[in-house]
Amino acid sequence: TGSLQLWHLFIIGFIAGSFQAFEYPAYAAAITMMVPKEQYARASGMLEMAWAASSVLAPLMAGVLLGVIGLTGIMIIDVVTFLFAIGALLLVSIPQPPKSDEGLKGQGSIWKESLYGFRYIWERPSLLALQVLFAVGNLFDFGGFVLFAPMILARTSSNEIVLGSVQSAGAIGGVLGGALLTVWGGTKRRIHGVLIGWALSSLGLLLMGLGRGLVLWMLAAFIYAFFEPIVNGSDRAIWQSKVAPDVQGRVFATQLLLSQITIPIAMLLAGPLADHVFEPAMMPGGSMVGTFGRLFGVWPGAGMALMISIAGVVGMVLPLL
């Protein structure tokens, strides 16, 4: 109708996010029924590569097409691609999982089945430990990640070309990391792929905070994104291997909830902490300048750089412990 308002985007984002919560558990469970167990990590690598590739190509295409066909044209393309995806799904046969003892135990009312995923994870200490790692790790990881754009803009007088170059380097790293996992298949013990990959990815966060120029920022973004597919693909392969196929929908939904519930908390906390605590503390005469001023400087963005570096250090230490 030509009356787009900012609040419309919040509603659209809420609806899209709600239905994506259905999509991931179904997708991951379907892969289990279609792919041999030893190929789970490779399948995840292909998925991660596709996501990263779209993050490289989509913004470029949108920028070019916006001036040619307008926002309405881009939305039409969006709808057409969804219809294409649905059509492809209709051509694929996804076998139904066989009944297992775990599945029989989880049967009952919708309330009982909704809580079954929590009980399943709680009763398996190794999966519970992995779940805690992701919940705590994501709190720090995303707390640092969401600040890298404002940090770069603050340190470059809002130079969008520098920011775009850093983001592109990260997207390319994600594509190559997904491609590596697809070809390689991951570590023999999947947990090593999760833990070592997470530590190396967090090294990218640390370098992002310590960097003061385009080259190091691009390298940091590349390292961070390169190891993300290895972490996520290895983790997904563990859950697909260890959880009975007929309860994976419930368990994967719970796993997604528990591992990501700290992400919005991190996003809500990062901004106020940067604006009211770390940025003022890293300005001339600030309380942290004497300790960290030599590493991060005393100009705008220094406080956010310190926060990103802290997130990187925690992200390296936590999985190694």
PDB file of C-alpha atoms in Angstrom, residues 56-317:
ATOM      1  CA  VAL A  56      27.455 -12.811   0.517  1.00  0.00           C
ATOM      2  CA  LEU A  57      25.205 -12.709  -2.537  1.00  0.00           C
ATOM      3  CA  ALA A  58      21.868 -11.506  -1.154  1.00  0.00           C
ATOM      4  CA  PRO A  59      22.955  -8.005   0.042  1.00  0.00           C
ATOM      5  CA  LEU A  60      24.794  -7.376  -3.237  1.00  0.00           C
ATOM      6  CA  MET A  61      21.786  -8.450  -5.321  1.00  0.00           C
ATOM      7  CA  ALA A  62      19.391  -6.458  -3.130  1.00  0.00           C
ATOM      8  CA  GLY A  63      21.473  -3.312  -3.477  1.00  0.00           C
ATOM      9  CA  VAL A  64      21.551  -3.613  -7.265  1.00  0.00           C
ATOM     10  CA  LEU A  65      17.899  -4.605  -7.710  1.00  0.00           C
ATOM     11  CA  LEU A  66      16.407  -2.098  -5.262  1.00  0.00           C
ATOM     12  CA  GLY A  67      16.949   0.767  -7.662  1.00  0.00           C
ATOM     13  CA  VAL A  68      15.691  -1.250 -10.648  1.00  0.00           C
ATOM     14  CA  ILE A  69      12.557  -3.076  -9.446  1.00  0.00           C
ATOM     15  CA  GLY A  70      11.969  -1.441  -6.055  1.00  0.00           C
ATOM     16  CA  LEU A  71      11.042  -3.024  -2.744  1.00  0.00           C
ATOM     17  CA  THR A  72       7.858  -4.579  -4.144  1.00  0.00           C
ATOM     18  CA  GLY A  73       9.849  -6.366  -6.856  1.00  0.00           C
ATOM     19  CA  ILE A  74      12.283  -7.723  -4.291  1.00  0.00           C
ATOM     20  CA  MET A  75       9.402  -9.003  -2.153  1.00  0.00           C
ATOM     21  CA  ILE A  76       7.954 -10.765  -5.216  1.00  0.00           C
ATOM     22  CA  ILE A  77      11.320 -12.468  -5.755  1.00  0.00           C
ATOM     23  CA  ASP A  78      11.232 -13.499  -2.083  1.00  0.00           C
ATOM     24  CA  VAL A  79       7.807 -15.121  -2.505  1.00  0.00           C
ATOM     25  CA  VAL A  80       8.822 -16.880  -5.729  1.00  0.00           C
ATOM     26  CA  THR A  81      11.926 -18.388  -4.099  1.00  0.00           C
ATOM     27  CA  PHE A  82       9.807 -19.726  -1.234  1.00  0.00           C
ATOM     28  CA  LEU A  83       7.433 -21.339  -3.735  1.00  0.00           C
ATOM     29  CA  PHE A  84      10.455 -22.886  -5.466  1.00  0.00           C
ATOM     30  CA  ALA A  85      11.699 -24.275  -2.144  1.00  0.00           C
ATOM     31  CA  ILE A  86       8.291 -25.704  -1.263  1.00  0.00           C
ATOM     32  CA  GLY A  87       8.051 -27.272  -4.727  1.00  0.00           C
ATOM     33  CA  ALA A  88      11.445 -28.921  -4.230  1.00  0.00           C
ATOM     34  CA  LEU A  89      10.286 -30.324  -0.876  1.00  0.00           C
ATOM     35  CA  LEU A  90       7.200 -31.845  -2.486  1.00  0.00           C
ATOM     36  CA  LEU A  91       9.474 -33.859  -4.781  1.00  0.00           C
ATOM     37  CA  VAL A  92      11.491 -35.296  -1.892  1.00  0.00           C
ATOM     38  CA  SER A  93      10.436 -38.382   0.008  1.00  0.00           C
ATOM     39  CA  ILE A  94      11.297 -38.173   3.724  1.00  0.00           C
ATOM     40  CA  PRO A  95      10.885 -41.576   5.446  1.00  0.00           C
ATOM     41  CA  GLN A  96       9.044 -41.706   8.760  1.00  0.00           C
ATOM     42  CA  PRO A  97      11.260 -42.738  11.700  1.00  0.00           C
ATOM     43  CA  PRO A  98      10.753 -46.157  13.306  1.00  0.00           C
ATOM     44  CA  LYS A  99       9.284 -46.293  16.802  1.00  0.00           C
ATOM     45  CA  SER A 100      11.876 -46.441  19.584  1.00  0.00           C
ATOM     46  CA  ASP A 101      11.735 -47.058  23.333  1.00  0.00           C
ATOM     47  CA  GLU A 102      12.457 -43.372  23.897  1.00  0.00           C
ATOM     48  CA  GLY A 103       9.578 -42.417  21.614  1.00  0.00           C
ATOM     49  CA  LEU A 104       7.143 -44.700  23.454  1.00  0.00           C
ATOM     50  CA  LYS A 105       8.195 -43.231  26.808  1.00  0.00           C
ATOM     51  CA  GLY A 106       7.559 -39.713  25.523  1.00  0.00           C
ATOM     52  CA  GLN A 107       4.017 -40.336  24.316  1.00  0.00           C
ATOM     53  CA  GLY A 108       1.119 -38.673  26.127  1.00  0.00           C
ATOM     54  CA  SER A 109      -0.630 -35.321  26.342  1.00  0.00           C
ATOM     55  CA  ILE A 110       0.640 -32.302  24.420  1.00  0.00           C
ATOM     56  CA  TRP A 111       1.937 -30.923  27.756  1.00  0.00           C
ATOM     57  CA  LYS A 112       3.883 -34.119  28.495  1.00  0.00           C
ATOM     58  CA  GLU A 113       5.304 -34.288  24.982  1.00  0.00           C
ATOM     59  CA  SER A 114       6.286 -30.600  25.082  1.00  0.00           C
ATOM     60  CA  LEU A 115       8.294 -31.167  28.270  1.00  0.00           C
ATOM     61  CA  TYR A 116       9.807 -34.423  27.011  1.00  0.00           C
ATOM     62  CA  GLY A 117      12.729 -32.669  25.312  1.00  0.00           C
ATOM     63  CA  PHE A 118      13.800 -31.077  28.600  1.00  0.00           C
ATOM     64  CA  ARG A 119      13.656 -34.402  30.428  1.00  0.00           C
ATOM     65  CA  TYR A 120      15.527 -36.212  27.642  1.00  0.00           C
ATOM     66  CA  ILE A 121      18.449 -33.760  27.802  1.00  0.00           C
ATOM     67  CA  TRP A 122      18.442 -33.601  31.615  1.00  0.00           C
ATOM     68  CA  GLU A 123      18.788 -37.395  31.890  1.00  0.00           C
ATOM     69  CA  ARG A 124      21.886 -37.470  29.607  1.00  0.00           C
ATOM     70  CA  PRO A 125      24.816 -35.705  31.303  1.00  0.00           C
ATOM     71  CA  SER A 126      26.963 -35.441  28.159  1.00  0.00           C
ATOM     72  CA  LEU A 127      24.213 -33.764  26.129  1.00  0.00           C
ATOM     73  CA  LEU A 128      23.354 -31.555  29.113  1.00  0.00           C
ATOM     74  CA  ALA A 129      26.993 -30.441  29.373  1.00  0.00           C
ATOM     75  CA  LEU A 130      27.044 -29.628  25.654  1.00  0.00           C
ATOM     76  CA  GLN A 131      23.809 -27.689  26.084  1.00  0.00           C
ATOM     77  CA  VAL A 132      25.245 -25.650  28.967  1.00  0.00           C
ATOM     78  CA  LEU A 133      28.373 -24.913  26.909  1.00  0.00           C
ATOM     79  CA  PHE A 134      26.296 -23.434  24.094  1.00  0.00           C
ATOM     80  CA  ALA A 135      24.018 -21.466  26.401  1.00  0.00           C
ATOM     81  CA  VAL A 136      26.897 -19.855  28.337  1.00  0.00           C
ATOM     82  CA  GLY A 137      29.138 -19.572  25.279  1.00  0.00           C
ATOM     83  CA  ASN A 138      26.445 -17.849  23.201  1.00  0.00           C
ATOM     84  CA  LEU A 139      25.930 -15.296  25.978  1.00  0.00           C
ATOM     85  CA  PHE A 140      29.508 -14.047  25.570  1.00  0.00           C
ATOM     86  CA  ASP A 141      29.894 -14.822  21.866  1.00  0.00           C
ATOM     87  CA  PHE A 142      26.889 -12.789  20.740  1.00  0.00           C
ATOM     88  CA  GLY A 143      27.555 -10.136  23.382  1.00  0.00           C
ATOM     89  CA  GLY A 144      30.802  -9.467  21.535  1.00  0.00           C
ATOM     90  CA  PHE A 145      29.586 -10.161  18.010  1.00  0.00           C
ATOM     91  CA  VAL A 146      26.752  -7.599  18.033  1.00  0.00           C
ATOM     92  CA  LEU A 147      29.243  -4.841  18.924  1.00  0.00           C
ATOM     93  CA  PHE A 148      31.693  -5.323  16.089  1.00  0.00           C
ATOM     94  CA  ALA A 149      29.722  -3.159  13.608  1.00  0.00           C
ATOM     95  CA  PRO A 150      29.236  -0.170  15.950  1.00  0.00           C
ATOM     96  CA  MET A 151      32.841  -0.557  17.141  1.00  0.00           C
ATOM     97  CA  ILE A 152      34.189  -0.337  13.577  1.00  0.00           C
ATOM     98  CA  LEU A 153      31.901   2.583  12.730  1.00  0.00           C
ATOM     99  CA  ALA A 154      32.990   4.410  15.902  1.00  0.00           C
ATOM    100  CA  ARG A 155      36.677   3.862  15.116  1.00  0.00           C
ATOM    101  CA  THR A 156      36.446   4.875  11.441  1.00  0.00           C
ATOM    102  CA  SER A 157      34.141   7.913  11.668  1.00  0.00           C
ATOM    103  CA  SER A 158      31.226   5.830  10.329  1.00  0.00           C
ATOM    104  CA  ASN A 159      33.070   4.526   7.262  1.00  0.00           C
ATOM    105  CA  GLU A 160      30.525   2.108   5.763  1.00  0.00           C
ATOM    106  CA  ILE A 161      32.976   0.871   3.116  1.00  0.00           C
ATOM    107  CA  VAL A 162      35.329  -0.413   5.823  1.00  0.00           C
ATOM    108  CA  LEU A 163      32.423  -2.087   7.638  1.00  0.00           C
ATOM    109  CA  GLY A 164      31.162  -3.662   4.416  1.00  0.00           C
ATOM    110  CA  SER A 165      34.631  -4.980   3.601  1.00  0.00           C
ATOM    111  CA  VAL A 166      34.934  -6.579   7.035  1.00  0.00           C
ATOM    112  CA  GLN A 167      31.481  -8.150   6.749  1.00  0.00           C
ATOM    113  CA  SER A 168      32.324  -9.490   3.282  1.00  0.00           C
ATOM    114  CA  ALA A 169      35.524 -11.066   4.605  1.00  0.00           C
ATOM    115  CA  GLY A 170      33.475 -12.793   7.289  1.00  0.00           C
ATOM    116  CA  ALA A 171      30.912 -14.056   4.799  1.00  0.00           C
ATOM    117  CA  ILE A 172      33.678 -15.471   2.578  1.00  0.00           C
ATOM    118  CA  GLY A 173      35.171 -17.182   5.627  1.00  0.00           C
ATOM    119  CA  GLY A 174      31.795 -18.784   6.352  1.00  0.00           C
ATOM    120  CA  VAL A 175      31.506 -20.095   2.784  1.00  0.00           C
ATOM    121  CA  LEU A 176      35.013 -21.591   2.855  1.00  0.00           C
ATOM    122  CA  GLY A 177      34.484 -23.074   6.334  1.00  0.00           C
ATOM    123  CA  GLY A 178      31.281 -24.753   5.185  1.00  0.00           C
ATOM    124  CA  ALA A 179      33.014 -26.000   2.043  1.00  0.00           C
ATOM    125  CA  LEU A 180      35.852 -27.457   4.126  1.00  0.00           C
ATOM    126  CA  LEU A 181      33.422 -29.326   6.391  1.00  0.00           C
ATOM    127  CA  THR A 182      31.541 -30.614   3.338  1.00  0.00           C
ATOM    128  CA  VAL A 183      34.694 -32.047   1.760  1.00  0.00           C
ATOM    129  CA  TRP A 184      36.479 -33.113   4.950  1.00  0.00           C
ATOM    130  CA  GLY A 185      33.549 -34.421   7.003  1.00  0.00           C
ATOM    131  CA  GLY A 186      34.864 -33.021  10.290  1.00  0.00           C
ATOM    132  CA  THR A 187      36.935 -34.447  13.121  1.00  0.00           C
ATOM    133  CA  LYS A 188      36.729 -38.145  13.960  1.00  0.00           C
ATOM    134  CA  ARG A 189      35.354 -37.224  17.384  1.00  0.00           C
ATOM    135  CA  ARG A 190      32.691 -34.621  16.753  1.00  0.00           C
ATOM    136  CA  ILE A 191      33.134 -32.995  20.154  1.00  0.00           C
ATOM    137  CA  HIS A 192      36.683 -32.002  19.182  1.00  0.00           C
ATOM    138  CA  GLY A 193      35.253 -30.140  16.201  1.00  0.00           C
ATOM    139  CA  VAL A 194      32.912 -28.260  18.539  1.00  0.00           C
ATOM    140  CA  LEU A 195      35.448 -27.384  21.236  1.00  0.00           C
ATOM    141  CA  ILE A 196      38.550 -26.658  19.152  1.00  0.00           C
ATOM    142  CA  GLY A 197      36.501 -24.926  16.475  1.00  0.00           C
ATOM    143  CA  TRP A 198      34.830 -22.702  19.093  1.00  0.00           C
ATOM    144  CA  ALA A 199      38.181 -21.740  20.617  1.00  0.00           C
ATOM    145  CA  LEU A 200      39.613 -20.835  17.195  1.00  0.00           C
ATOM    146  CA  SER A 201      36.482 -18.923  16.212  1.00  0.00           C
ATOM    147  CA  SER A 202      36.739 -16.943  19.441  1.00  0.00           C
ATOM    148  CA  LEU A 203      40.324 -16.093  18.515  1.00  0.00           C
ATOM    149  CA  GLY A 204      38.726 -14.096  15.702  1.00  0.00           C
ATOM    150  CA  LEU A 205      36.683 -12.143  18.266  1.00  0.00           C
ATOM    151  CA  LEU A 206      39.810 -11.404  20.276  1.00  0.00           C
ATOM    152  CA  LEU A 207      41.648 -10.155  17.188  1.00  0.00           C
ATOM    153  CA  MET A 208      38.613  -8.068  16.232  1.00  0.00           C
ATOM    154  CA  GLY A 209      38.810  -6.252  19.553  1.00  0.00           C
ATOM    155  CA  LEU A 210      42.578  -5.797  19.420  1.00  0.00           C
ATOM    156  CA  GLY A 211      42.615  -4.650  15.785  1.00  0.00           C
ATOM    157  CA  ARG A 212      42.857  -0.993  14.851  1.00  0.00           C
ATOM    158  CA  GLY A 213      42.685  -1.191  11.078  1.00  0.00           C
ATOM    159  CA  LEU A 214      40.997  -2.763   8.080  1.00  0.00           C
ATOM    160  CA  VAL A 215      43.466  -5.615   7.444  1.00  0.00           C
ATOM    161  CA  LEU A 216      43.354  -7.084  10.955  1.00  0.00           C
ATOM    162  CA  TRP A 217      39.587  -6.600  11.187  1.00  0.00           C
ATOM    163  CA  MET A 218      39.076  -8.470   7.912  1.00  0.00           C
ATOM    164  CA  LEU A 219      41.369 -11.283   9.083  1.00  0.00           C
ATOM    165  CA  ALA A 220      39.518 -11.458  12.407  1.00  0.00           C
ATOM    166  CA  ALA A 221      36.105 -11.617  10.712  1.00  0.00           C
ATOM    167  CA  PHE A 222      37.372 -14.324   8.354  1.00  0.00           C
ATOM    168  CA  ILE A 223      38.719 -16.473  11.229  1.00  0.00           C
ATOM    169  CA  TYR A 224      35.553 -16.026  13.296  1.00  0.00           C
ATOM    170  CA  ALA A 225      33.247 -17.026  10.445  1.00  0.00           C
ATOM    171  CA  PHE A 226      35.503 -19.761   9.015  1.00  0.00           C
ATOM    172  CA  PHE A 227      35.263 -21.925  12.137  1.00  0.00           C
ATOM    173  CA  GLU A 228      31.565 -21.290  12.846  1.00  0.00           C
ATOM    174  CA  PRO A 229      30.351 -23.926  10.320  1.00  0.00           C
ATOM    175  CA  ILE A 230      32.725 -26.493  11.838  1.00  0.00           C
ATOM    176  CA  VAL A 231      31.335 -25.806  15.314  1.00  0.00           C
ATOM    177  CA  ASN A 232      27.683 -25.831  14.270  1.00  0.00           C
ATOM    178  CA  GLY A 233      28.032 -28.769  11.873  1.00  0.00           C
ATOM    179  CA  SER A 234      29.872 -30.916  14.412  1.00  0.00           C
ATOM    180  CA  ASP A 235      27.334 -30.062  17.114  1.00  0.00           C
ATOM    181  CA  ARG A 236      24.402 -30.875  14.828  1.00  0.00           C
ATOM    182  CA  ALA A 237      25.990 -34.212  13.886  1.00  0.00           C
ATOM    183  CA  ILE A 238      26.351 -35.135  17.590  1.00  0.00           C
ATOM    184  CA  TRP A 239      22.674 -34.512  18.301  1.00  0.00           C
ATOM    185  CA  GLN A 240      21.558 -36.303  15.139  1.00  0.00           C
ATOM    186  CA  SER A 241      23.677 -39.328  16.086  1.00  0.00           C
ATOM    187  CA  LYS A 242      22.740 -39.529  19.767  1.00  0.00           C
ATOM    188  CA  VAL A 243      19.006 -38.769  19.760  1.00  0.00           C
ATOM    189  CA  ALA A 244      16.460 -41.386  18.626  1.00  0.00           C
ATOM    190  CA  PRO A 245      14.942 -40.254  15.283  1.00  0.00           C
ATOM    191  CA  ASP A 246      11.310 -40.356  16.432  1.00  0.00           C
ATOM    192  CA  VAL A 247      11.916 -37.876  19.280  1.00  0.00           C
ATOM    193  CA  GLN A 248      14.320 -35.557  17.485  1.00  0.00           C
ATOM    194  CA  GLY A 249      11.666 -32.934  16.749  1.00  0.00           C
ATOM    195  CA  ARG A 250      10.925 -32.462  20.455  1.00  0.00           C
ATOM    196  CA  VAL A 251      14.547 -32.706  21.567  1.00  0.00           C
ATOM    197  CA  PHE A 252      15.929 -30.441  18.835  1.00  0.00           C
ATOM    198  CA  ALA A 253      13.279 -27.797  19.571  1.00  0.00           C
ATOM    199  CA  THR A 254      14.296 -27.850  23.244  1.00  0.00           C
ATOM    200  CA  GLN A 255      17.979 -27.793  22.314  1.00  0.00           C
ATOM    201  CA  LEU A 256      17.432 -24.764  20.081  1.00  0.00           C
ATOM    202  CA  LEU A 257      15.487 -22.961  22.808  1.00  0.00           C
ATOM    203  CA  LEU A 258      18.048 -23.594  25.564  1.00  0.00           C
ATOM    204  CA  SER A 259      21.115 -22.810  23.451  1.00  0.00           C
ATOM    205  CA  GLN A 260      19.673 -19.587  22.021  1.00  0.00           C
ATOM    206  CA  ILE A 261      17.759 -18.238  24.995  1.00  0.00           C
ATOM    207  CA  THR A 262      20.884 -16.369  26.115  1.00  0.00           C
ATOM    208  CA  ILE A 263      21.334 -14.644  22.717  1.00  0.00           C
ATOM    209  CA  PRO A 264      18.606 -11.985  23.187  1.00  0.00           C
ATOM    210  CA  ILE A 265      19.867 -11.491  26.757  1.00  0.00           C
ATOM    211  CA  ALA A 266      23.344 -10.814  25.365  1.00  0.00           C
ATOM    212  CA  MET A 267      21.950  -8.396  22.776  1.00  0.00           C
ATOM    213  CA  LEU A 268      19.923  -6.519  25.390  1.00  0.00           C
ATOM    214  CA  LEU A 269      22.884  -6.188  27.767  1.00  0.00           C
ATOM    215  CA  ALA A 270      25.656  -5.392  25.275  1.00  0.00           C
ATOM    216  CA  GLY A 271      24.368  -1.969  24.200  1.00  0.00           C
ATOM    217  CA  PRO A 272      23.767  -0.444  27.652  1.00  0.00           C
ATOM    218  CA  LEU A 273      27.039  -1.894  28.982  1.00  0.00           C
ATOM    219  CA  ALA A 274      28.917  -0.355  26.062  1.00  0.00           C
ATOM    220  CA  ASP A 275      27.226   3.054  26.277  1.00  0.00           C
ATOM    221  CA  HIS A 276      27.160   3.514  30.049  1.00  0.00           C
ATOM    222  CA  VAL A 277      30.072   1.458  31.415  1.00  0.00           C
ATOM    223  CA  PHE A 278      32.853   0.459  29.023  1.00  0.00           C
ATOM    224  CA  GLU A 279      32.910   3.406  26.593  1.00  0.00           C
ATOM    225  CA  PRO A 280      33.042   6.069  29.358  1.00  0.00           C
ATOM    226  CA  ALA A 281      35.623   3.994  31.262  1.00  0.00           C
ATOM    227  CA  MET A 282      37.914   3.975  28.196  1.00  0.00           C
ATOM    228  CA  MET A 283      37.725   7.704  27.495  1.00  0.00           C
ATOM    229  CA  PRO A 284      40.488  10.085  28.723  1.00  0.00           C
ATOM    230  CA  GLY A 285      40.474   9.971  32.504  1.00  0.00           C
ATOM    231  CA  GLY A 286      38.257   6.867  32.572  1.00  0.00           C
ATOM    232  CA  SER A 287      38.599   4.175  35.227  1.00  0.00           C
ATOM    233  CA  MET A 288      39.938   1.496  32.844  1.00  0.00           C
ATOM    234  CA  VAL A 289      42.352   3.587  30.788  1.00  0.00           C
ATOM    235  CA  GLY A 290      45.313   2.884  33.061  1.00  0.00           C
ATOM    236  CA  THR A 291      44.872  -0.882  32.649  1.00  0.00           C
ATOM    237  CA  PHE A 292      43.760  -1.212  29.029  1.00  0.00           C
ATOM    238  CA  GLY A 293      44.488   2.144  27.382  1.00  0.00           C
ATOM    239  CA  ARG A 294      47.708   0.998  25.729  1.00  0.00           C
ATOM    240  CA  LEU A 295      45.971  -1.990  24.108  1.00  0.00           C
ATOM    241  CA  PHE A 296      42.712  -0.359  23.018  1.00  0.00           C
ATOM    242  CA  GLY A 297      43.377   3.379  22.943  1.00  0.00           C
ATOM    243  CA  VAL A 298      41.310   6.172  24.480  1.00  0.00           C
ATOM    244  CA  TRP A 299      39.046   7.191  21.591  1.00  0.00           C
ATOM    245  CA  PRO A 300      35.481   6.243  20.621  1.00  0.00           C
ATOM    246  CA  GLY A 301      35.061   2.493  20.153  1.00  0.00           C
ATOM    247  CA  ALA A 302      37.772   1.542  22.662  1.00  0.00           C
ATOM    248  CA  GLY A 303      35.262   0.376  25.276  1.00  0.00           C
ATOM    249  CA  MET A 304      33.432  -1.793  22.755  1.00  0.00           C
ATOM    250  CA  ALA A 305      36.768  -3.196  21.557  1.00  0.00           C
ATOM    251  CA  LEU A 306      37.551  -4.185  25.150  1.00  0.00           C
ATOM    252  CA  MET A 307      34.164  -5.914  25.480  1.00  0.00           C
ATOM    253  CA  ILE A 308      34.687  -7.823  22.218  1.00  0.00           C
ATOM    254  CA  SER A 309      38.135  -8.934  23.393  1.00  0.00           C
ATOM    255  CA  ILE A 310      36.748 -10.126  26.744  1.00  0.00           C
ATOM    256  CA  ALA A 311      34.128 -12.143  24.860  1.00  0.00           C
ATOM    257  CA  GLY A 312      36.909 -13.622  22.714  1.00  0.00           C
ATOM    258  CA  VAL A 313      39.019 -14.634  25.719  1.00  0.00           C
ATOM    259  CA  VAL A 314      36.034 -16.260  27.456  1.00  0.00           C
ATOM    260  CA  GLY A 315      35.113 -17.988  24.208  1.00  0.00           C
ATOM    261  CA  MET A 316      38.629 -19.467  23.952  1.00  0.00           C
ATOM    262  CA  VAL A 317      38.925 -20.546  27.583  1.00  0.00           C
TER     263      VAL A 317
END
